[in-house]
Short mmCIF file of N, CA and C in Angstrom, two decimals:
data_model
loop_
_atom_site.label_atom_id
_atom_site.label_comp_id
_atom_site.label_asym_id
_atom_site.label_seq_id
_atom_site.Cartn_x
_atom_site.Cartn_y
_atom_site.Cartn_z
N MET M 1 164.14 133.50 -3.10
CA MET M 1 162.92 132.74 -2.84
C MET M 1 161.72 133.67 -2.84
N PRO M 2 160.63 133.24 -3.49
CA PRO M 2 159.44 134.09 -3.48
C PRO M 2 158.82 134.14 -2.08
N ARG M 3 158.27 135.28 -1.77
CA ARG M 3 157.53 135.44 -0.50
C ARG M 3 156.08 135.06 -0.78
N ILE M 4 155.66 133.95 -0.14
CA ILE M 4 154.32 133.42 -0.38
C ILE M 4 153.47 133.59 0.88
N ALA M 5 152.25 134.09 0.70
CA ALA M 5 151.32 134.26 1.81
C ALA M 5 150.03 133.52 1.50
N VAL M 6 149.34 133.14 2.57
CA VAL M 6 148.03 132.51 2.46
C VAL M 6 147.01 133.42 3.13
N VAL M 7 145.94 133.72 2.39
CA VAL M 7 144.80 134.46 2.94
C VAL M 7 143.66 133.45 3.06
N PRO M 8 143.44 132.94 4.29
CA PRO M 8 142.41 131.93 4.47
C PRO M 8 141.07 132.53 4.89
N GLY M 9 140.01 131.79 4.67
CA GLY M 9 138.71 132.22 5.15
C GLY M 9 137.62 131.32 4.60
N SER M 10 136.43 131.50 5.14
CA SER M 10 135.30 130.73 4.60
C SER M 10 134.79 131.39 3.32
N PHE M 11 134.92 132.71 3.21
CA PHE M 11 134.51 133.45 2.01
C PHE M 11 133.10 133.02 1.58
N ASP M 12 132.18 133.02 2.53
CA ASP M 12 130.85 132.46 2.31
C ASP M 12 129.75 133.50 2.47
N PRO M 13 129.66 134.50 1.58
CA PRO M 13 130.41 134.74 0.34
C PRO M 13 131.56 135.72 0.56
N VAL M 14 132.36 135.89 -0.49
CA VAL M 14 133.44 136.87 -0.48
C VAL M 14 132.83 138.27 -0.41
N THR M 15 133.44 139.13 0.39
CA THR M 15 132.94 140.50 0.57
C THR M 15 133.98 141.50 0.06
N LEU M 16 133.59 142.77 0.03
CA LEU M 16 134.55 143.82 -0.34
C LEU M 16 135.68 143.90 0.68
N GLY M 17 135.40 143.59 1.93
CA GLY M 17 136.46 143.55 2.94
C GLY M 17 137.49 142.48 2.64
N HIS M 18 137.02 141.30 2.23
CA HIS M 18 137.94 140.24 1.83
C HIS M 18 138.81 140.69 0.66
N LEU M 19 138.18 141.30 -0.34
CA LEU M 19 138.93 141.75 -1.52
C LEU M 19 139.98 142.78 -1.15
N ASP M 20 139.66 143.64 -0.21
CA ASP M 20 140.62 144.64 0.25
C ASP M 20 141.85 143.97 0.84
N VAL M 21 141.65 142.97 1.67
CA VAL M 21 142.78 142.24 2.28
C VAL M 21 143.58 141.52 1.20
N ILE M 22 142.90 140.86 0.26
CA ILE M 22 143.58 140.15 -0.82
C ILE M 22 144.42 141.11 -1.65
N ALA M 23 143.85 142.25 -2.00
CA ALA M 23 144.57 143.24 -2.83
C ALA M 23 145.81 143.76 -2.11
N ARG M 24 145.68 144.07 -0.83
CA ARG M 24 146.83 144.59 -0.08
C ARG M 24 147.89 143.52 0.10
N ALA M 25 147.47 142.27 0.33
CA ALA M 25 148.44 141.17 0.44
C ALA M 25 149.18 140.98 -0.88
N ALA M 26 148.45 141.11 -2.00
CA ALA M 26 149.07 140.92 -3.32
C ALA M 26 150.12 141.99 -3.61
N ARG M 27 149.99 143.16 -3.00
CA ARG M 27 151.00 144.21 -3.19
C ARG M 27 152.25 143.96 -2.34
N ILE M 28 152.11 143.20 -1.28
CA ILE M 28 153.21 142.96 -0.35
C ILE M 28 153.99 141.68 -0.68
N PHE M 29 153.27 140.63 -1.10
CA PHE M 29 153.88 139.32 -1.30
C PHE M 29 153.99 138.99 -2.78
N ASP M 30 154.96 138.13 -3.10
CA ASP M 30 155.17 137.72 -4.48
C ASP M 30 154.04 136.82 -4.99
N GLU M 31 153.49 136.01 -4.09
CA GLU M 31 152.42 135.09 -4.44
C GLU M 31 151.45 135.01 -3.27
N VAL M 32 150.16 135.03 -3.58
CA VAL M 32 149.13 134.96 -2.55
C VAL M 32 148.19 133.81 -2.89
N HIS M 33 147.99 132.94 -1.92
CA HIS M 33 147.02 131.85 -2.05
C HIS M 33 145.79 132.24 -1.25
N VAL M 34 144.67 132.37 -1.92
CA VAL M 34 143.40 132.63 -1.26
C VAL M 34 142.77 131.26 -1.06
N VAL M 35 142.66 130.86 0.20
CA VAL M 35 142.28 129.48 0.51
C VAL M 35 140.93 129.44 1.21
N VAL M 36 139.97 128.82 0.55
CA VAL M 36 138.65 128.60 1.13
C VAL M 36 138.79 127.45 2.12
N THR M 37 138.53 127.76 3.38
CA THR M 37 138.66 126.75 4.42
C THR M 37 137.29 126.32 4.92
N HIS M 38 137.27 125.15 5.52
CA HIS M 38 136.03 124.62 6.10
C HIS M 38 136.06 124.92 7.59
N ASN M 39 135.01 125.56 8.08
CA ASN M 39 134.87 125.82 9.51
C ASN M 39 133.80 124.87 10.04
N PRO M 40 134.17 123.87 10.84
CA PRO M 40 133.19 122.90 11.32
C PRO M 40 132.12 123.50 12.22
N ASP M 41 132.37 124.72 12.73
CA ASP M 41 131.39 125.38 13.58
C ASP M 41 130.33 126.15 12.79
N LYS M 42 130.48 126.20 11.46
CA LYS M 42 129.55 126.96 10.63
C LYS M 42 128.89 126.05 9.60
N HIS M 43 127.62 126.34 9.30
CA HIS M 43 126.91 125.67 8.22
C HIS M 43 127.12 126.50 6.95
N ALA M 44 127.65 125.87 5.92
CA ALA M 44 127.98 126.59 4.68
C ALA M 44 126.73 127.06 3.95
N PHE M 45 126.78 128.30 3.49
CA PHE M 45 125.73 128.91 2.69
C PHE M 45 125.91 128.52 1.22
N LEU M 46 127.16 128.61 0.74
CA LEU M 46 127.48 128.29 -0.65
C LEU M 46 128.45 127.11 -0.70
N PRO M 47 128.31 126.24 -1.70
CA PRO M 47 129.29 125.17 -1.87
C PRO M 47 130.69 125.74 -2.15
N VAL M 48 131.71 125.01 -1.78
CA VAL M 48 133.09 125.47 -1.94
C VAL M 48 133.39 125.86 -3.38
N VAL M 49 132.96 125.05 -4.34
CA VAL M 49 133.26 125.33 -5.74
C VAL M 49 132.67 126.68 -6.18
N GLU M 50 131.49 127.03 -5.67
CA GLU M 50 130.89 128.32 -6.01
C GLU M 50 131.66 129.46 -5.34
N ARG M 51 132.11 129.24 -4.11
CA ARG M 51 132.90 130.26 -3.42
C ARG M 51 134.20 130.53 -4.17
N GLU M 52 134.86 129.47 -4.61
CA GLU M 52 136.11 129.64 -5.37
C GLU M 52 135.85 130.42 -6.67
N ALA M 53 134.80 130.07 -7.37
CA ALA M 53 134.47 130.75 -8.63
C ALA M 53 134.15 132.22 -8.38
N LEU M 54 133.41 132.52 -7.33
CA LEU M 54 133.07 133.90 -7.02
C LEU M 54 134.29 134.71 -6.61
N ILE M 55 135.21 134.10 -5.89
CA ILE M 55 136.46 134.79 -5.54
C ILE M 55 137.23 135.12 -6.81
N GLU M 56 137.36 134.15 -7.69
CA GLU M 56 138.10 134.38 -8.93
C GLU M 56 137.46 135.48 -9.77
N ARG M 57 136.14 135.43 -9.93
CA ARG M 57 135.45 136.47 -10.71
C ARG M 57 135.58 137.85 -10.05
N SER M 58 135.51 137.87 -8.73
CA SER M 58 135.60 139.13 -7.99
C SER M 58 136.99 139.74 -8.10
N ILE M 59 138.02 138.91 -8.05
CA ILE M 59 139.40 139.39 -8.21
C ILE M 59 139.60 139.95 -9.61
N ASP M 60 139.09 139.23 -10.61
CA ASP M 60 139.19 139.71 -12.00
C ASP M 60 138.43 141.02 -12.17
N GLU M 61 137.23 141.06 -11.64
CA GLU M 61 136.38 142.25 -11.74
C GLU M 61 137.05 143.47 -11.10
N ALA M 62 137.70 143.25 -9.96
CA ALA M 62 138.36 144.34 -9.24
C ALA M 62 139.74 144.67 -9.82
N ARG M 63 140.16 143.87 -10.80
CA ARG M 63 141.47 144.06 -11.45
C ARG M 63 142.62 144.05 -10.44
N ILE M 64 142.53 143.12 -9.51
CA ILE M 64 143.61 142.96 -8.52
C ILE M 64 144.75 142.24 -9.22
N GLU M 65 145.91 142.85 -9.17
CA GLU M 65 147.07 142.30 -9.87
C GLU M 65 147.95 141.52 -8.92
N GLY M 66 148.71 140.60 -9.49
CA GLY M 66 149.64 139.81 -8.72
C GLY M 66 149.45 138.33 -9.00
N GLN M 67 150.34 137.55 -8.44
CA GLN M 67 150.26 136.09 -8.56
C GLN M 67 149.30 135.59 -7.48
N ILE M 68 148.04 135.40 -7.85
CA ILE M 68 147.02 135.00 -6.89
C ILE M 68 146.48 133.64 -7.32
N ARG M 69 146.48 132.73 -6.37
CA ARG M 69 145.97 131.39 -6.60
C ARG M 69 144.77 131.15 -5.67
N ILE M 70 143.76 130.51 -6.21
CA ILE M 70 142.57 130.18 -5.44
C ILE M 70 142.59 128.68 -5.16
N ALA M 71 142.38 128.31 -3.91
CA ALA M 71 142.39 126.89 -3.53
C ALA M 71 141.40 126.67 -2.40
N ASN M 72 141.24 125.42 -2.02
CA ASN M 72 140.45 125.11 -0.84
C ASN M 72 141.20 124.10 -0.01
N TRP M 73 140.87 124.06 1.28
CA TRP M 73 141.57 123.17 2.20
C TRP M 73 140.61 122.75 3.29
N SER M 74 140.38 121.45 3.41
CA SER M 74 139.52 120.96 4.48
C SER M 74 140.10 119.73 5.15
N MET M 75 141.25 119.29 4.69
CA MET M 75 141.86 118.07 5.21
C MET M 75 143.09 118.43 6.04
N GLY M 76 142.96 118.48 7.32
CA GLY M 76 144.11 118.75 8.16
C GLY M 76 144.24 120.22 8.52
N LEU M 77 145.39 120.53 9.05
CA LEU M 77 145.66 121.89 9.53
C LEU M 77 146.00 122.83 8.39
N LEU M 78 145.64 124.09 8.55
CA LEU M 78 145.97 125.10 7.55
C LEU M 78 147.48 125.23 7.39
N VAL M 79 148.23 125.05 8.47
CA VAL M 79 149.70 125.14 8.36
C VAL M 79 150.25 124.01 7.49
N ASP M 80 149.53 122.90 7.38
CA ASP M 80 149.96 121.83 6.46
C ASP M 80 149.90 122.35 5.02
N TYR M 81 148.83 123.08 4.70
CA TYR M 81 148.73 123.68 3.37
C TYR M 81 149.88 124.66 3.17
N CYS M 82 150.13 125.50 4.17
CA CYS M 82 151.21 126.48 4.07
C CYS M 82 152.54 125.79 3.77
N GLN M 83 152.82 124.72 4.48
CA GLN M 83 154.08 124.01 4.25
C GLN M 83 154.12 123.40 2.86
N GLN M 84 152.99 122.90 2.38
CA GLN M 84 152.92 122.31 1.04
C GLN M 84 153.29 123.30 -0.04
N VAL M 85 152.86 124.55 0.10
CA VAL M 85 153.09 125.55 -0.94
C VAL M 85 154.26 126.47 -0.64
N GLY M 86 154.91 126.29 0.52
CA GLY M 86 156.07 127.10 0.87
C GLY M 86 155.72 128.47 1.44
N ALA M 87 154.53 128.60 2.00
CA ALA M 87 154.11 129.88 2.59
C ALA M 87 154.55 129.93 4.05
N GLU M 88 155.11 131.06 4.43
CA GLU M 88 155.53 131.25 5.81
C GLU M 88 154.66 132.25 6.55
N VAL M 89 153.63 132.77 5.85
CA VAL M 89 152.80 133.83 6.43
C VAL M 89 151.32 133.59 6.11
N LEU M 90 150.50 133.77 7.13
CA LEU M 90 149.05 133.86 6.96
C LEU M 90 148.67 135.33 7.08
N VAL M 91 147.75 135.78 6.26
CA VAL M 91 147.26 137.16 6.33
C VAL M 91 145.78 137.09 6.68
N LYS M 92 145.41 137.76 7.76
CA LYS M 92 144.03 137.73 8.22
C LYS M 92 143.52 139.15 8.43
N GLY M 93 142.29 139.39 8.00
CA GLY M 93 141.63 140.66 8.25
C GLY M 93 141.04 140.66 9.65
N ILE M 94 141.23 141.75 10.35
CA ILE M 94 140.71 141.90 11.72
C ILE M 94 139.78 143.11 11.74
N ARG M 95 138.50 142.89 12.04
CA ARG M 95 137.54 144.00 12.07
C ARG M 95 137.36 144.58 13.46
N SER M 96 137.60 143.75 14.49
CA SER M 96 137.28 144.20 15.84
C SER M 96 138.13 143.47 16.87
N SER M 97 137.98 143.87 18.11
CA SER M 97 138.70 143.19 19.19
C SER M 97 138.21 141.75 19.34
N THR M 98 136.98 141.48 18.97
CA THR M 98 136.46 140.11 19.01
C THR M 98 137.23 139.24 18.03
N ASP M 99 137.45 139.74 16.80
CA ASP M 99 138.25 139.00 15.82
C ASP M 99 139.66 138.76 16.35
N LEU M 100 140.25 139.79 16.94
CA LEU M 100 141.61 139.67 17.46
C LEU M 100 141.68 138.61 18.56
N SER M 101 140.71 138.61 19.46
CA SER M 101 140.68 137.62 20.54
C SER M 101 140.54 136.20 20.00
N TYR M 102 139.77 136.04 18.94
CA TYR M 102 139.58 134.73 18.32
C TYR M 102 140.84 134.27 17.58
N GLU M 103 141.46 135.19 16.85
CA GLU M 103 142.58 134.85 15.97
C GLU M 103 143.92 134.70 16.70
N THR M 104 144.12 135.41 17.80
CA THR M 104 145.41 135.41 18.48
C THR M 104 145.87 134.01 18.91
N PRO M 105 145.05 133.24 19.61
CA PRO M 105 145.52 131.90 20.00
C PRO M 105 145.87 131.02 18.80
N MET M 106 145.08 131.13 17.73
CA MET M 106 145.38 130.33 16.53
C MET M 106 146.71 130.75 15.93
N SER M 107 146.99 132.05 15.91
CA SER M 107 148.25 132.50 15.33
C SER M 107 149.44 132.00 16.14
N ILE M 108 149.30 131.95 17.44
CA ILE M 108 150.38 131.45 18.29
C ILE M 108 150.60 129.95 18.05
N VAL M 109 149.51 129.20 17.97
CA VAL M 109 149.62 127.76 17.71
C VAL M 109 150.22 127.50 16.33
N ASN M 110 149.81 128.26 15.32
CA ASN M 110 150.36 128.08 13.97
C ASN M 110 151.86 128.35 13.95
N ARG M 111 152.29 129.35 14.69
CA ARG M 111 153.73 129.64 14.77
C ARG M 111 154.45 128.50 15.51
N ASN M 112 153.87 128.02 16.60
CA ASN M 112 154.49 126.94 17.36
C ASN M 112 154.54 125.63 16.58
N LEU M 113 153.48 125.32 15.85
CA LEU M 113 153.41 124.06 15.11
C LEU M 113 154.33 124.03 13.89
N ALA M 114 154.38 125.14 13.17
CA ALA M 114 155.05 125.09 11.86
C ALA M 114 155.88 126.33 11.54
N GLY M 115 156.03 127.24 12.48
CA GLY M 115 156.81 128.44 12.19
C GLY M 115 156.11 129.39 11.25
N VAL M 116 154.80 129.24 11.08
CA VAL M 116 154.02 130.11 10.19
C VAL M 116 153.57 131.33 10.99
N GLU M 117 153.97 132.50 10.54
CA GLU M 117 153.59 133.75 11.19
C GLU M 117 152.22 134.21 10.68
N THR M 118 151.57 135.05 11.46
CA THR M 118 150.29 135.63 11.05
C THR M 118 150.41 137.14 11.06
N ILE M 119 149.95 137.75 9.97
CA ILE M 119 149.89 139.20 9.88
C ILE M 119 148.42 139.58 9.91
N PHE M 120 148.08 140.51 10.80
CA PHE M 120 146.71 141.00 10.88
C PHE M 120 146.61 142.32 10.14
N MET M 121 145.60 142.42 9.28
CA MET M 121 145.33 143.66 8.56
C MET M 121 144.03 144.26 9.05
N LEU M 122 144.07 145.53 9.36
CA LEU M 122 142.85 146.23 9.75
C LEU M 122 142.09 146.62 8.48
N PRO M 123 140.77 146.65 8.56
CA PRO M 123 139.98 146.96 7.37
C PRO M 123 139.97 148.45 7.06
N ASN M 124 139.63 148.76 5.82
CA ASN M 124 139.27 150.13 5.52
C ASN M 124 138.00 150.43 6.31
N PRO M 125 137.85 151.64 6.83
CA PRO M 125 136.68 151.95 7.67
C PRO M 125 135.34 151.62 7.03
N GLU M 126 135.21 151.78 5.72
CA GLU M 126 133.91 151.51 5.10
C GLU M 126 133.57 150.02 5.10
N ASN M 127 134.55 149.15 5.35
CA ASN M 127 134.29 147.71 5.39
C ASN M 127 134.36 147.12 6.79
N ALA M 128 134.60 147.94 7.80
CA ALA M 128 134.86 147.43 9.15
C ALA M 128 133.67 146.68 9.75
N HIS M 129 132.49 146.96 9.30
CA HIS M 129 131.29 146.32 9.87
C HIS M 129 130.78 145.15 9.03
N VAL M 130 131.41 144.88 7.91
CA VAL M 130 130.91 143.88 6.96
C VAL M 130 131.48 142.50 7.27
N SER M 131 130.58 141.54 7.34
CA SER M 131 130.99 140.14 7.49
C SER M 131 130.15 139.30 6.53
N SER M 132 130.65 138.12 6.22
CA SER M 132 129.89 137.22 5.35
C SER M 132 128.55 136.86 5.98
N SER M 133 128.54 136.67 7.29
CA SER M 133 127.26 136.30 7.95
C SER M 133 126.25 137.44 7.85
N LEU M 134 126.70 138.68 7.96
CA LEU M 134 125.79 139.83 7.79
C LEU M 134 125.25 139.86 6.36
N VAL M 135 126.13 139.64 5.39
CA VAL M 135 125.71 139.63 3.99
C VAL M 135 124.69 138.52 3.75
N ARG M 136 124.94 137.34 4.30
CA ARG M 136 123.99 136.23 4.13
C ARG M 136 122.63 136.59 4.71
N GLN M 137 122.62 137.17 5.89
CA GLN M 137 121.36 137.50 6.54
C GLN M 137 120.58 138.54 5.73
N VAL M 138 121.26 139.59 5.29
CA VAL M 138 120.60 140.63 4.50
C VAL M 138 120.08 140.03 3.20
N SER M 139 120.89 139.20 2.55
CA SER M 139 120.49 138.58 1.29
C SER M 139 119.28 137.67 1.48
N GLU M 140 119.31 136.84 2.51
CA GLU M 140 118.20 135.90 2.75
C GLU M 140 116.89 136.62 3.05
N LEU M 141 117.00 137.84 3.58
CA LEU M 141 115.79 138.62 3.90
C LEU M 141 115.41 139.60 2.80
N GLY M 142 116.10 139.49 1.64
CA GLY M 142 115.73 140.27 0.48
C GLY M 142 116.30 141.67 0.42
N GLY M 143 117.28 141.97 1.27
CA GLY M 143 117.88 143.30 1.27
C GLY M 143 118.95 143.47 0.22
N ASP M 144 119.35 144.70 0.02
CA ASP M 144 120.37 145.06 -0.97
C ASP M 144 121.76 144.84 -0.38
N ILE M 145 122.49 143.88 -0.95
CA ILE M 145 123.84 143.58 -0.47
C ILE M 145 124.93 144.23 -1.33
N SER M 146 124.54 144.94 -2.35
CA SER M 146 125.52 145.50 -3.30
C SER M 146 126.56 146.43 -2.66
N PRO M 147 126.27 147.13 -1.56
CA PRO M 147 127.34 147.95 -0.96
C PRO M 147 128.41 147.13 -0.25
N TYR M 148 128.18 145.84 -0.06
CA TYR M 148 129.07 145.03 0.77
C TYR M 148 129.84 143.95 0.03
N VAL M 149 129.43 143.66 -1.19
CA VAL M 149 130.04 142.55 -1.93
C VAL M 149 130.41 142.99 -3.34
N PRO M 150 131.34 142.27 -3.97
CA PRO M 150 131.63 142.55 -5.38
C PRO M 150 130.40 142.32 -6.25
N ARG M 151 130.36 142.99 -7.39
CA ARG M 151 129.22 142.88 -8.29
C ARG M 151 128.92 141.43 -8.66
N ALA M 152 129.95 140.62 -8.89
CA ALA M 152 129.76 139.20 -9.26
C ALA M 152 128.97 138.46 -8.18
N VAL M 153 129.24 138.75 -6.93
CA VAL M 153 128.55 138.09 -5.82
C VAL M 153 127.10 138.58 -5.73
N ALA M 154 126.90 139.90 -5.83
CA ALA M 154 125.54 140.44 -5.76
C ALA M 154 124.68 139.85 -6.87
N THR M 155 125.21 139.79 -8.08
CA THR M 155 124.47 139.24 -9.22
C THR M 155 124.15 137.77 -8.99
N PHE M 156 125.16 137.02 -8.55
CA PHE M 156 124.97 135.58 -8.31
C PHE M 156 123.89 135.33 -7.27
N LEU M 157 123.94 136.06 -6.16
CA LEU M 157 122.98 135.84 -5.08
C LEU M 157 121.58 136.31 -5.45
N GLN M 158 121.47 137.33 -6.29
CA GLN M 158 120.16 137.80 -6.72
C GLN M 158 119.51 136.77 -7.64
N GLN M 159 120.32 136.07 -8.43
CA GLN M 159 119.80 135.07 -9.37
C GLN M 159 119.50 133.74 -8.69
N ARG M 160 120.01 133.57 -7.48
CA ARG M 160 119.87 132.30 -6.76
C ARG M 160 118.49 132.08 -6.25
#
């Protein structure tokens, strides 16, 4: 049986930190689903379809190899998606103790609800401070986001 993992996130927009997690997951698992999720606590910067396209372009640009599928999920629990595709693992990037505190209860509930385990990946140090919200703020104020995002994202946001 193939080992399938889901890398979920808002990816609003995708950052170099996200790509790092996706690339490392692709080396560990037979198939990786990068799933754009809806967070009701956040106001979306980019439409889902644009986020999916930017993830795909960024993965191609970075030449990340492996069986990687891009999808979105906003109807129901993320573990429902996992069960639909046969994934038993969620892979999440953790930048800080704040992320860990936020993600830990969800990982326990996901395991209790559906037997889906969560693997936390620490970032490369150069990406540890980067978040999509930071990128959005810098971009909206006219700053250079190129050190934090794939070239496809920087180009897209500059043209926007």
